[in-house]
Amino acid sequence: MVINTTKDSLEKLIYLIIHFRLQIYLHSKNDKSKYKIKMVKRLLITFIISLGIPSHVDKHSPFGQTILSLSLGSSVVMDWKHHSGKYVPVTVSARSMLVMQGVARYDWQHGISSRTWDPVIINRSVLSDGQQKFVKVITSDKLERGTRISLTFRWTRKGPCECPYKTLCDSMRDMPGQIEENVASSLENLHVHQVYEQIAGHFSTTRHKPWPKVVEFTRQVPAGAVLLDLGCGNGKNILDRNDILQIAGERSSGLLEECREHVRGVGAADCVRADLLLAAFKDQCADFVICIAVVHHFSSPARRLQAIATIARLLRPGGRALITVWAKDQTKSNYLCKNKSAVEQKQLVTVGGVKLPVHENRTEFQHNDLLVPWKLRRVKRDKTLSAQPEDTLLRYYHVFEEGELDDLCKQLPLEVEKSFYEEGNWCVVCKKINTT
Ligand SMILES: O=C(O)CCC(=O)C(=O)O
Ligand SMILES: [Fe+2]
């Protein structure tokens, strides 16, 4: 909810600030744009002058049910994102008061893109099921963004959080190994699926050729065989062969679009939307499966096992799979930047009470469960990229220890034939065991 304040109420606020003799002090040495105004009893007022705010939910347990944010100066578009995938851009106009309560306070993330302009958003009326509804439409018109100052009011509280919205709640545990199913699925929704939807175009421009070990594996596929590529991304692994049936499955619709381009010229290849946990294909339908750089995006051991169980289910007895995942050990790959030493990861993002460190790209992994930044560049009409990244998005990864992938396979009717390390990835070639 956004309330437009009058000049009168602004004056009242300034009066309150002066009346209570609030003192402004520097909040953080690194971020000079953020100040905290001293607390009056239980009220904490934060004063921000900044270009952008990363997407977040304000911590549940330390603050009360209502958070207010008064906007001064320029208007701005605030992005609201729900873990179900919904996205609502809201224009927060100058001299308005944003009231965060209920689901908006507890279950949606809000943030402001760091840029010097904002799109113009209009409400368009549409007819849905005989009823007139308003939908927000992002137009191609832009508004220059000036300096914006916001004052956020939070009432502090003590004790465990009592909110009914646990997905983004900080009071949950912080052990990814024991993450609950609903939290794991929300985490993947926020930090895998939603991210891939947004980066699909840019991601695709960075993926061109199959890795040598994938080429080596698929070379053995004989004519007439059925090959599934699960989590196919932009389809770079699809072989230019018409004598085998190739089905590429991908969960991200953005990547699926990219993949469609790739498979267009290949006679017996097609791509379909598929989630590795469910993959609605017939049991034992495949002679070969490849699953490249996918399983590390599942956030609990049970879900990683379930993902590999799908591969086992889809293979016919005697069929083979190549599975690769990102390795924690990157010392024998080109990933590490020589000039960057390992850094203590101080930035933590909490999702469903799970605290995840944000990785510093091109440095050694310090943890197994982490968020890896993707600096998003816009793909222009002529397929070139914008010069500067326009946003940073965080992708969830579970980086594997040596033998961890093999151990998962061994819990299933899969015989590990080969297990190796290749350019920062742990890889296995496994064969489906006949269990009947
Ligand atoms: O600038 C705003 O309006 C909101 C600030 C905010 O979300 C925060 O400080 O948590
Ligand atoms: Fe906030």
GROMACS .gro file of N, CA and C and ligand atoms in nm, residues 34 46 48 53 56 58 69 71 78 98 100 110 112 148 150 152 154, ligand 1:
model
   61
   34LYS      N    1   2.375   0.505   0.382
   34LYS     CA    2   2.273   0.451   0.472
   34LYS      C    3   2.299   0.499   0.615
   46THR      N    4   1.540   0.428   0.970
   46THR     CA    5   1.658   0.419   0.884
   46THR      C    6   1.643   0.519   0.770
   48ILE      N    7   1.789   0.634   0.407
   48ILE     CA    8   1.871   0.582   0.296
   48ILE      C    9   1.873   0.679   0.179
   53ILE      N   10   1.848  -0.097  -0.403
   53ILE     CA   11   1.847  -0.181  -0.282
   53ILE      C   12   1.831  -0.325  -0.330
   56HIS      N   13   1.510  -0.812  -0.100
   56HIS     CA   14   1.516  -0.872   0.033
   56HIS      C   15   1.378  -0.869   0.098
   58ASP      N   16   1.247  -0.777   0.482
   58ASP     CA   17   1.300  -0.726   0.608
   58ASP      C   18   1.287  -0.836   0.713
   69SER      N   19   0.769   0.315   0.504
   69SER     CA   20   0.881   0.379   0.436
   69SER      C   21   0.832   0.507   0.368
   71SER      N   22   0.896   0.818   0.131
   71SER     CA   23   0.984   0.852   0.017
   71SER      C   24   0.989   1.001  -0.005
   78MET      N   25   0.975   0.015  -0.737
   78MET     CA   26   1.019  -0.089  -0.644
   78MET      C   27   0.968  -0.222  -0.699
   98LEU      N   28   0.498   0.415   0.210
   98LEU     CA   29   0.475   0.275   0.175
   98LEU      C   30   0.447   0.200   0.304
  100MET      N   31   0.412  -0.160   0.470
  100MET     CA   32   0.434  -0.303   0.448
  100MET      C   33   0.372  -0.381   0.564
  110HIS      N   34   1.125  -0.726  -0.162
  110HIS     CA   35   1.121  -0.598  -0.234
  110HIS      C   36   1.264  -0.551  -0.258
  112ILE      N   37   1.508  -0.242  -0.522
  112ILE     CA   38   1.507  -0.135  -0.621
  112ILE      C   39   1.629  -0.157  -0.711
  148ARG      N   40   1.684   1.010  -0.440
  148ARG     CA   41   1.570   0.969  -0.358
  148ARG      C   42   1.619   0.946  -0.217
  150SER      N   43   1.483   0.789   0.150
  150SER     CA   44   1.371   0.723   0.216
  150SER      C   45   1.398   0.710   0.365
  152THR      N   46   1.278   0.477   0.669
  152THR     CA   47   1.204   0.354   0.700
  152THR      C   48   1.183   0.344   0.850
  154ARG      N   49   1.072   0.116   1.163
  154ARG     CA   50   1.049  -0.022   1.210
  154ARG      C   51   1.036  -0.020   1.361
  437LIG     O1   52   1.378   0.271   0.039
  437LIG     C1   53   1.273   0.216   0.070
  437LIG     O2   54   1.162   0.262   0.046
  437LIG     C2   55   1.273   0.082   0.137
  437LIG     C3   56   1.397   0.054   0.212
  437LIG     C4   57   1.402  -0.087   0.254
  437LIG     O3   58   1.344  -0.173   0.195
  437LIG     C5   59   1.483  -0.126   0.372
  437LIG     O4   60   1.560  -0.047   0.423
  437LIG     O5   61   1.468  -0.241   0.414
   0.00000   0.00000   0.00000
